XYZ file of N, CA and C in Angstrom:
624
model
N -126.001 -68.012 -28.602
C -127.433 -68.072 -28.020
C -127.363 -68.330 -26.640
N -128.136 -67.551 -25.736
C -128.312 -67.780 -24.508
C -129.012 -69.132 -24.234
N -128.676 -69.840 -23.057
C -129.362 -71.244 -22.943
C -129.717 -71.525 -21.526
N -130.922 -72.041 -21.482
C -131.551 -72.413 -20.303
C -131.415 -73.991 -20.103
N -130.837 -74.530 -19.302
C -130.722 -76.239 -18.982
C -131.800 -76.479 -18.075
N -132.545 -77.342 -18.420
C -133.819 -77.906 -17.483
C -133.435 -79.341 -17.148
N -133.125 -79.474 -15.936
C -132.825 -80.882 -15.350
C -134.338 -81.288 -14.866
N -134.915 -82.320 -15.581
C -136.225 -83.010 -15.223
C -135.917 -84.278 -14.551
N -136.424 -84.263 -13.284
C -136.020 -85.445 -12.381
C -137.042 -86.328 -11.937
N -138.305 -86.069 -12.459
C -139.454 -86.977 -12.185
C -139.702 -88.035 -13.253
N -139.793 -89.328 -13.028
C -140.130 -90.276 -14.127
C -141.463 -90.033 -14.439
N -142.434 -89.241 -14.052
C -143.836 -89.139 -14.270
C -144.066 -87.836 -15.001
N -144.551 -87.853 -16.168
C -144.788 -86.619 -16.923
C -146.030 -85.816 -16.361
N -146.861 -86.519 -15.543
C -147.992 -85.714 -15.020
C -147.779 -85.357 -13.591
N -146.520 -85.511 -13.120
C -146.137 -85.218 -11.675
C -146.398 -83.717 -11.419
N -146.494 -83.348 -10.106
C -146.611 -82.046 -9.686
C -145.274 -80.984 -10.178
N -144.087 -81.736 -10.005
C -142.970 -81.071 -10.431
C -142.784 -80.922 -11.778
N -143.089 -81.777 -12.611
C -143.349 -81.674 -14.103
C -144.306 -80.469 -14.488
N -145.397 -80.594 -13.988
C -146.503 -79.574 -14.197
C -145.979 -78.060 -13.778
N -145.354 -77.888 -12.690
C -144.698 -76.748 -12.241
C -143.573 -76.284 -13.383
N -142.778 -77.227 -13.859
C -141.793 -76.889 -14.865
C -142.385 -76.412 -16.183
N -143.524 -76.953 -16.445
C -144.189 -76.421 -17.720
C -144.691 -75.112 -17.508
N -145.235 -74.843 -16.350
C -145.679 -73.508 -16.191
C -144.679 -72.459 -16.351
N -143.500 -72.783 -15.410
C -142.303 -71.828 -15.683
C -141.775 -71.756 -17.061
N -141.588 -72.920 -17.833
C -141.009 -72.568 -19.176
C -141.850 -71.916 -20.063
N -143.224 -72.084 -19.943
C -144.156 -71.400 -20.688
C -143.980 -69.837 -20.606
N -143.911 -69.516 -19.390
C -143.644 -68.065 -19.044
C -142.210 -67.683 -19.451
N -141.311 -68.628 -19.268
C -139.819 -68.178 -19.791
C -139.700 -67.977 -21.396
N -140.368 -68.901 -21.945
C -140.365 -68.722 -23.432
C -140.984 -67.566 -23.887
N -142.118 -67.031 -23.199
C -142.650 -65.822 -23.719
C -141.706 -64.439 -23.297
N -141.156 -64.598 -22.274
C -140.214 -63.662 -21.797
C -138.993 -63.666 -22.675
N -138.466 -64.815 -22.860
C -137.109 -64.943 -23.603
C -137.160 -65.767 -24.868
N -138.000 -65.294 -25.978
C -138.310 -66.204 -27.102
C -136.900 -66.514 -27.826
N -135.875 -65.770 -27.691
C -134.669 -65.979 -28.353
C -133.565 -66.973 -27.548
N -133.959 -67.533 -26.379
C -133.198 -68.434 -25.665
C -133.306 -69.817 -26.165
N -132.399 -70.624 -26.065
C -132.302 -72.025 -26.380
C -132.684 -72.736 -24.935
N -133.578 -73.756 -25.110
C -134.003 -74.513 -23.895
C -133.477 -75.948 -24.126
N -132.389 -76.380 -23.166
C -131.840 -77.630 -23.327
C -132.462 -78.476 -22.267
N -133.120 -79.332 -22.697
C -133.941 -80.387 -21.930
C -133.272 -81.659 -21.410
N -132.794 -81.812 -20.325
C -132.098 -83.020 -19.742
C -133.066 -83.817 -18.963
N -133.495 -84.947 -19.413
C -134.509 -85.762 -18.776
C -133.592 -86.786 -18.075
N -133.527 -86.858 -16.684
C -132.504 -87.876 -16.167
C -133.064 -89.218 -16.237
N -134.243 -89.572 -16.635
C -134.929 -90.764 -16.805
C -134.844 -91.254 -18.310
N -134.351 -90.512 -19.118
C -134.202 -90.861 -20.534
C -132.751 -90.822 -20.982
N -131.988 -89.894 -20.152
C -130.558 -89.821 -20.541
C -129.804 -91.107 -19.864
N -128.772 -91.559 -20.780
C -128.095 -92.640 -20.174
C -126.972 -92.099 -19.217
N -127.213 -92.381 -17.908
C -126.176 -92.000 -16.898
C -125.233 -93.155 -16.650
N -124.077 -92.961 -16.699
C -122.982 -94.222 -16.314
C -123.081 -94.424 -15.001
N -123.008 -95.765 -14.581
C -123.009 -96.179 -13.160
C -121.714 -95.655 -12.540
N -121.878 -95.177 -11.487
C -120.626 -94.680 -10.625
C -119.836 -95.724 -10.084
N -119.278 -96.559 -10.862
C -118.401 -97.709 -10.384
C -117.445 -97.925 -11.308
N -116.459 -98.949 -10.974
C -115.532 -99.251 -11.948
C -114.579 -98.133 -12.268
N -114.401 -98.054 -13.669
C -113.422 -97.218 -14.274
C -113.650 -95.641 -13.792
N -114.956 -95.184 -13.746
C -114.904 -93.775 -13.337
C -114.708 -93.577 -11.980
N -114.870 -94.463 -11.145
C -114.491 -94.270 -9.654
C -112.978 -94.379 -9.681
N -112.301 -95.327 -10.303
C -110.858 -95.483 -10.540
C -110.252 -94.081 -11.163
N -110.920 -93.439 -12.035
C -110.462 -92.103 -12.615
C -110.550 -91.252 -11.669
N -111.519 -91.072 -10.840
C -111.683 -89.989 -9.891
C -110.532 -90.075 -8.912
N -110.207 -91.191 -8.365
C -109.061 -91.503 -7.512
C -107.697 -91.113 -8.254
N -107.613 -91.550 -9.464
C -106.384 -91.416 -10.168
C -106.030 -89.906 -10.262
N -107.239 -89.095 -10.567
C -106.917 -87.780 -10.856
C -106.548 -87.094 -9.429
N -107.154 -87.509 -8.450
C -106.821 -86.817 -7.191
C -105.343 -87.228 -6.769
N -104.812 -88.309 -7.210
C -103.352 -88.662 -6.989
C -102.417 -88.001 -8.032
N -103.084 -87.533 -9.182
C -102.310 -87.000 -10.145
C -101.623 -88.108 -10.944
N -102.496 -89.107 -11.172
C -101.938 -90.242 -11.902
C -102.482 -90.214 -13.386
N -101.856 -90.737 -14.263
C -102.373 -91.011 -15.661
C -103.626 -91.941 -15.827
N -104.468 -91.613 -16.662
C -105.678 -92.600 -16.841
C -105.304 -93.643 -17.755
N -105.833 -94.873 -17.538
C -105.704 -96.012 -18.406
C -106.846 -95.655 -19.508
N -107.008 -96.455 -20.531
C -108.112 -96.315 -21.645
C -109.498 -96.340 -21.002
N -109.661 -97.316 -20.107
C -111.090 -97.432 -19.643
C -111.535 -96.214 -18.684
N -110.387 -95.697 -17.880
C -110.655 -94.587 -16.982
C -111.029 -93.403 -17.977
N -110.178 -93.266 -18.936
C -110.297 -91.972 -19.900
C -111.579 -91.947 -20.587
N -112.068 -93.199 -20.999
C -113.348 -93.116 -21.530
C -114.636 -92.896 -20.656
N -114.478 -93.308 -19.410
C -115.356 -93.036 -18.325
C -115.426 -91.588 -17.854
N -114.236 -90.978 -17.661
C -114.077 -89.609 -17.281
C -114.613 -88.662 -18.354
N -114.469 -89.088 -19.710
C -115.014 -88.340 -20.759
C -116.560 -88.157 -20.702
N -117.179 -89.277 -20.141
C -118.669 -89.043 -19.948
C -119.067 -88.118 -18.836
N -118.152 -87.969 -17.784
C -118.390 -86.990 -16.751
C -118.103 -85.652 -17.250
N -117.226 -85.618 -18.128
C -116.645 -84.117 -18.646
C -117.845 -83.748 -19.546
N -118.442 -84.700 -20.292
C -119.565 -84.208 -21.320
C -120.761 -83.710 -20.460
N -121.079 -84.337 -19.321
C -122.376 -83.864 -18.515
C -122.005 -82.674 -17.803
N -120.764 -82.549 -17.197
C -120.340 -81.346 -16.553
C -120.273 -79.946 -17.434
N -119.817 -80.272 -18.653
C -119.814 -79.343 -19.752
C -121.187 -78.712 -20.142
N -122.164 -79.687 -20.330
C -123.450 -79.325 -20.803
C -124.043 -78.660 -19.698
N -123.795 -78.737 -18.369
C -124.439 -78.000 -17.232
C -123.502 -76.543 -17.233
N -122.087 -76.609 -17.398
C -121.368 -75.276 -17.363
C -121.805 -74.436 -18.497
N -122.258 -74.843 -19.501
C -122.542 -74.018 -20.739
C -123.943 -73.218 -20.517
N -124.655 -73.616 -19.649
C -126.130 -73.132 -19.403
C -125.853 -71.669 -18.584
N -126.663 -70.720 -19.149
C -126.594 -69.399 -18.424
C -127.669 -69.274 -17.475
N -128.611 -70.195 -17.504
C -129.728 -70.360 -16.256
C -130.005 -71.694 -16.136
N -130.421 -72.118 -14.989
C -130.640 -73.598 -14.713
C -132.035 -73.631 -14.114
N -132.843 -74.669 -14.449
C -134.006 -75.096 -13.914
C -133.980 -76.518 -13.509
N -134.227 -76.846 -12.247
C -134.246 -78.249 -11.878
C -135.690 -78.338 -11.395
N -136.277 -79.459 -11.738
C -137.708 -79.877 -11.336
C -137.585 -81.166 -10.711
N -137.910 -81.243 -9.495
C -137.654 -82.720 -8.907
C -138.806 -82.956 -7.824
N -139.217 -84.249 -7.668
C -140.016 -84.590 -6.551
C -139.011 -84.873 -5.389
N -139.688 -84.705 -4.105
C -139.023 -85.299 -2.818
C -139.401 -86.703 -2.815
N -138.323 -87.626 -2.623
C -138.459 -88.983 -2.328
C -137.876 -89.324 -0.994
N -138.741 -89.997 -0.147
C -138.397 -90.300 1.099
C -137.506 -89.258 1.860
N -138.097 -87.873 1.748
C -137.417 -86.775 2.289
C -136.294 -86.229 1.816
N -135.712 -87.044 0.663
C -134.630 -86.619 -0.027
C -134.787 -86.386 -1.518
N -133.830 -86.661 -2.250
C -133.840 -86.433 -3.829
C -133.987 -87.781 -4.544
N -134.633 -87.884 -5.775
C -134.546 -89.218 -6.417
C -133.156 -89.616 -6.661
N -132.933 -90.962 -6.678
C -131.613 -91.490 -6.953
C -130.893 -90.969 -8.282
N -131.687 -90.863 -9.282
C -131.205 -90.445 -10.658
C -130.375 -88.993 -10.536
N -131.087 -88.065 -9.718
C -130.562 -86.840 -9.534
C -129.265 -86.953 -8.659
N -129.284 -87.812 -7.597
C -128.022 -87.825 -6.896
C -126.971 -88.653 -7.745
N -127.284 -89.620 -8.640
C -126.354 -90.136 -9.485
C -125.761 -88.981 -10.381
N -126.429 -88.073 -10.958
C -126.010 -87.008 -11.803
C -125.084 -86.198 -11.137
N -125.284 -85.877 -9.659
C -124.396 -85.049 -9.033
C -122.991 -85.994 -8.858
N -123.218 -87.276 -8.628
C -122.043 -88.094 -8.316
C -121.104 -88.110 -9.384
N -121.758 -87.869 -10.785
C -120.963 -88.017 -12.073
C -120.266 -86.811 -12.268
N -121.117 -85.585 -12.115
C -120.509 -84.286 -12.426
C -119.508 -83.651 -11.376
N -119.630 -84.097 -10.206
C -118.649 -83.526 -9.011
C -117.357 -84.341 -9.181
N -116.441 -83.929 -9.879
C -115.227 -84.535 -10.116
C -114.164 -83.510 -9.844
N -112.869 -84.099 -9.205
C -111.978 -83.211 -8.932
C -111.269 -82.599 -10.336
N -111.031 -81.437 -10.163
C -110.306 -80.733 -11.551
C -111.148 -80.464 -12.518
N -112.392 -80.799 -12.423
C -113.547 -80.721 -13.491
C -114.617 -79.681 -12.822
N -115.005 -79.880 -11.630
C -116.101 -78.942 -11.058
C -115.680 -78.404 -9.819
N -114.583 -78.954 -9.185
C -113.980 -78.518 -7.892
C -112.469 -78.786 -7.905
N -111.845 -78.357 -7.034
C -110.427 -78.458 -6.649
C -110.090 -78.292 -5.183
N -109.074 -78.811 -4.701
C -108.750 -78.945 -3.424
C -107.369 -78.175 -3.316
N -107.395 -77.123 -2.347
C -106.132 -76.433 -1.946
C -105.835 -76.680 -0.590
N -104.730 -77.109 -0.267
C -104.275 -77.502 1.073
C -104.610 -76.464 2.199
N -104.399 -75.065 1.780
C -104.592 -73.879 2.682
C -106.090 -73.476 2.765
N -106.753 -73.695 1.486
C -108.151 -73.090 1.451
C -109.287 -74.153 1.510
N -108.866 -75.337 1.399
C -109.907 -76.375 1.235
C -110.401 -76.546 -0.090
N -111.703 -76.988 -0.166
C -112.437 -77.237 -1.451
C -112.915 -76.043 -2.013
N -112.555 -75.877 -3.388
C -112.932 -74.714 -3.978
C -113.650 -74.967 -5.389
N -114.810 -74.253 -5.548
C -115.576 -74.674 -6.961
C -114.913 -74.082 -8.088
N -115.161 -74.765 -9.183
C -114.582 -74.440 -10.397
C -115.583 -73.989 -11.592
N -116.846 -73.955 -11.179
C -117.842 -73.652 -12.210
C -118.306 -72.111 -11.788
N -118.832 -71.329 -12.771
C -119.279 -69.995 -12.589
C -120.667 -70.144 -11.995
N -120.973 -69.085 -11.048
C -122.263 -69.249 -10.630
C -123.286 -68.701 -11.734
N -124.526 -69.147 -11.590
C -125.535 -68.683 -12.538
C -126.785 -68.949 -11.948
N -128.024 -67.991 -12.266
C -129.205 -68.074 -11.591
C -129.878 -69.376 -11.641
N -130.360 -70.102 -10.627
C -130.916 -71.517 -10.745
C -132.361 -71.482 -9.902
N -133.238 -71.982 -10.551
C -134.503 -72.316 -10.017
C -134.678 -73.830 -9.728
N -135.149 -74.052 -8.458
C -135.358 -75.538 -8.217
C -136.823 -75.552 -7.765
N -137.560 -76.454 -8.515
C -139.087 -76.651 -8.302
C -138.984 -78.051 -7.479
N -139.459 -78.010 -6.189
C -139.354 -79.220 -5.287
C -140.822 -79.536 -4.826
N -141.335 -80.676 -5.320
C -142.688 -81.180 -4.961
C -142.650 -82.068 -3.875
N -143.378 -81.890 -3.051
C -143.327 -82.826 -1.722
C -144.818 -83.427 -1.207
N -144.936 -84.628 -0.842
C -146.178 -84.947 -0.353
C -146.734 -84.040 0.929
N -145.801 -83.658 1.684
C -146.179 -82.723 2.760
C -145.862 -81.321 2.635
N -146.308 -80.414 3.454
C -146.080 -78.913 3.396
C -144.888 -78.671 4.075
N -143.772 -78.589 3.548
C -142.603 -78.312 4.141
C -142.337 -76.787 4.108
N -142.909 -75.925 3.331
C -142.711 -74.675 3.269
C -143.239 -74.040 4.529
N -144.405 -74.542 4.933
C -145.019 -73.810 6.209
C -144.829 -74.670 7.574
N -144.283 -75.829 7.374
C -143.886 -76.753 8.530
C -145.063 -77.555 8.856
N -145.962 -77.709 8.087
C -147.182 -78.541 8.211
C -146.760 -80.123 7.513
N -145.695 -80.532 8.218
C -145.137 -81.697 7.586
C -145.166 -82.788 8.602
N -146.032 -82.755 9.660
C -146.029 -83.966 10.687
C -144.667 -84.205 11.314
N -143.824 -83.303 11.491
C -142.570 -83.448 12.173
C -141.442 -84.042 11.348
N -141.751 -84.264 10.056
C -140.596 -84.792 9.147
C -139.622 -83.804 8.574
N -138.489 -84.207 8.314
C -137.410 -83.205 7.988
C -137.151 -83.210 6.443
N -137.110 -82.082 5.916
C -136.733 -81.848 4.478
C -135.268 -82.115 4.350
N -134.746 -83.114 3.826
C -133.465 -83.281 3.590
C -133.022 -82.993 2.024
N -134.055 -82.809 1.217
C -133.719 -82.468 -0.150
C -133.097 -81.077 -0.366
N -133.693 -80.049 0.219
C -133.227 -78.783 0.043
C -131.820 -78.504 0.486
N -131.475 -78.947 1.732
C -130.013 -78.663 2.162
C -129.153 -79.181 1.265
N -129.387 -80.473 0.857
C -128.353 -81.234 -0.082
C -128.237 -80.647 -1.339
N -129.391 -80.248 -2.068
C -129.290 -79.576 -3.299
C -128.459 -78.165 -3.140
N -128.798 -77.483 -2.099
C -128.151 -76.118 -1.947
C -126.713 -76.313 -1.865
N -126.235 -77.304 -0.945
C -124.865 -77.481 -0.743
C -124.053 -78.162 -1.949
N -124.790 -79.230 -2.588
C -124.159 -79.849 -3.687
C -123.892 -78.844 -4.846
N -124.680 -77.849 -5.024
C -124.580 -76.919 -6.040
C -123.554 -75.846 -5.701
N -123.613 -75.394 -4.379
C -122.498 -74.509 -3.899
C -121.246 -75.035 -3.904
N -120.990 -76.394 -3.773
C -119.837 -77.067 -3.827
C -118.947 -76.744 -5.098
N -119.895 -76.867 -6.315
C -119.166 -76.717 -7.505
C -119.449 -75.181 -8.056
N -119.974 -74.309 -7.266
C -119.877 -72.918 -7.533
C -121.253 -72.276 -7.797
N -122.252 -72.896 -7.660
C -123.606 -72.273 -7.985
C -124.304 -71.988 -6.611
N -124.303 -70.461 -6.209
C -125.058 -70.230 -5.087
C -126.314 -69.490 -5.298
N -126.360 -68.954 -6.498
C -127.624 -68.093 -6.910
C -128.772 -69.146 -7.102
N -129.327 -69.583 -6.039
C -130.441 -70.707 -6.053
C -131.665 -70.223 -5.400
N -132.887 -70.323 -6.021
C -134.109 -70.124 -5.519
C -134.949 -71.363 -5.528
N -135.548 -71.578 -4.393
C -136.389 -72.822 -4.332
C -137.904 -72.458 -4.461
N -138.658 -73.251 -5.139
C -140.175 -72.962 -5.340
C -140.718 -74.294 -4.871
N -141.215 -74.323 -3.599
C -141.887 -75.645 -3.160
C -143.176 -75.745 -3.674
N -143.565 -77.045 -3.918
C -145.057 -77.396 -4.276
C -145.445 -78.376 -3.288
N -146.418 -78.042 -2.380
C -146.827 -79.094 -1.477
C -147.856 -78.550 -0.523
N -148.638 -79.391 0.094
C -148.686 -80.703 -0.152
C -149.213 -81.258 -1.484
N -148.805 -82.337 -1.913
C -149.104 -83.058 -3.059
C -150.126 -84.299 -2.821
N -150.229 -84.462 -1.702
C -151.101 -85.639 -1.093
C -151.942 -85.011 0.023
N -153.172 -85.807 0.144
C -154.161 -85.247 1.158
C -155.239 -84.779 0.628
N -156.029 -83.895 1.417
C -157.282 -83.323 0.958
C -157.114 -82.606 -0.424
N -158.043 -82.724 -1.272
C -157.991 -82.195 -2.593
C -157.822 -80.636 -2.604
N -158.624 -79.929 -1.727
C -158.540 -78.545 -1.595
C -157.092 -77.933 -1.296
N -156.537 -78.785 -0.447
C -155.166 -78.367 0.023
C -154.142 -78.536 -1.196
N -154.312 -79.586 -1.911
C -153.430 -79.806 -3.013
C -153.659 -78.696 -3.988
N -154.922 -78.410 -4.327
C -155.116 -77.401 -5.345
C -154.651 -76.095 -4.842
N -154.720 -75.771 -3.562
C -154.338 -74.487 -3.209
C -152.771 -74.193 -3.319
N -152.124 -75.344 -2.836
C -150.720 -75.361 -2.895
C -150.155 -75.217 -4.454
N -150.901 -76.004 -5.259
C -150.545 -75.913 -6.770
C -150.762 -74.637 -7.283
N -151.791 -73.968 -7.099
C -152.121 -72.557 -7.611
C -151.158 -71.509 -7.145
N -150.853 -71.562 -5.871
C -149.809 -70.876 -5.296
C -148.449 -70.889 -5.973
N -148.043 -72.058 -6.157
C -146.705 -72.350 -6.728
C -146.650 -72.003 -8.139
N -147.695 -72.343 -8.861
C -147.854 -71.909 -10.274
C -147.713 -70.282 -10.394
N -148.469 -69.787 -9.607
C -148.519 -68.328 -9.705
C -147.069 -67.669 -9.430
N -146.460 -68.187 -8.463
C -145.179 -67.726 -8.283
C -144.228 -68.019 -9.270
N -144.274 -69.380 -9.840
C -143.481 -69.682 -11.004
C -143.698 -68.801 -12.205
N -144.875 -68.482 -12.517
C -145.124 -67.502 -13.582
C -144.478 -66.124 -13.382
N -144.549 -65.698 -12.202
C -143.945 -64.493 -12.002
C -142.503 -64.351 -12.052
N -141.818 -65.540 -11.488
C -140.445 -65.518 -11.523
C -139.875 -65.787 -12.924
N -140.655 -66.632 -13.791
C -140.217 -66.870 -15.124
C -140.236 -65.500 -16.039
N -141.050 -64.684 -15.637
C -141.205 -63.325 -16.469
C -139.943 -62.660 -16.262
N -139.404 -62.676 -15.156
C -138.061 -61.812 -15.087
C -136.897 -62.555 -14.675
N -136.810 -63.825 -14.977
C -135.586 -64.776 -14.679
C -134.672 -64.632 -15.780
């Protein structure tokens, strides 16, 4: 059965990114009733801390050294998460922008799954090479300011380039961003941004 993996990255079920995800998923289910939806809530999933044995395992793997028991157990958690991602035929990431970047839970998830020999490898002549297959990916990014049209009071969107490059590093380049913003300020501006994003998400879901 084909599978869509949804990485939900907001701790608030009523957030703009969560609302956008619901619109997309409603449309996707109508268009693809036979697909499995794998929901990965990063605020409910237990993510291992990126310290101790898992860091040691990463460096041991880079040096082609054998794991001890603690490193093996820690790396198995990274393998489980990376495998869950790799088995998806399509990916949806819904996330807010925090301090012009991404939530720390999403950064933690990337730190766990980006592992040598698992999602990337290094070749002395070619440099870093991804190990995962490409697959269509939608990123819903909700921000307090309007970064899509530049009405952001001079602030820089650091979330979009990070997400694009982190995914490309492990092999995913077929990425489309759907911004939602502004999510703060005058009510009419928020409503207009929400309606435009939801309309676009419904259209994309129908043919995704």
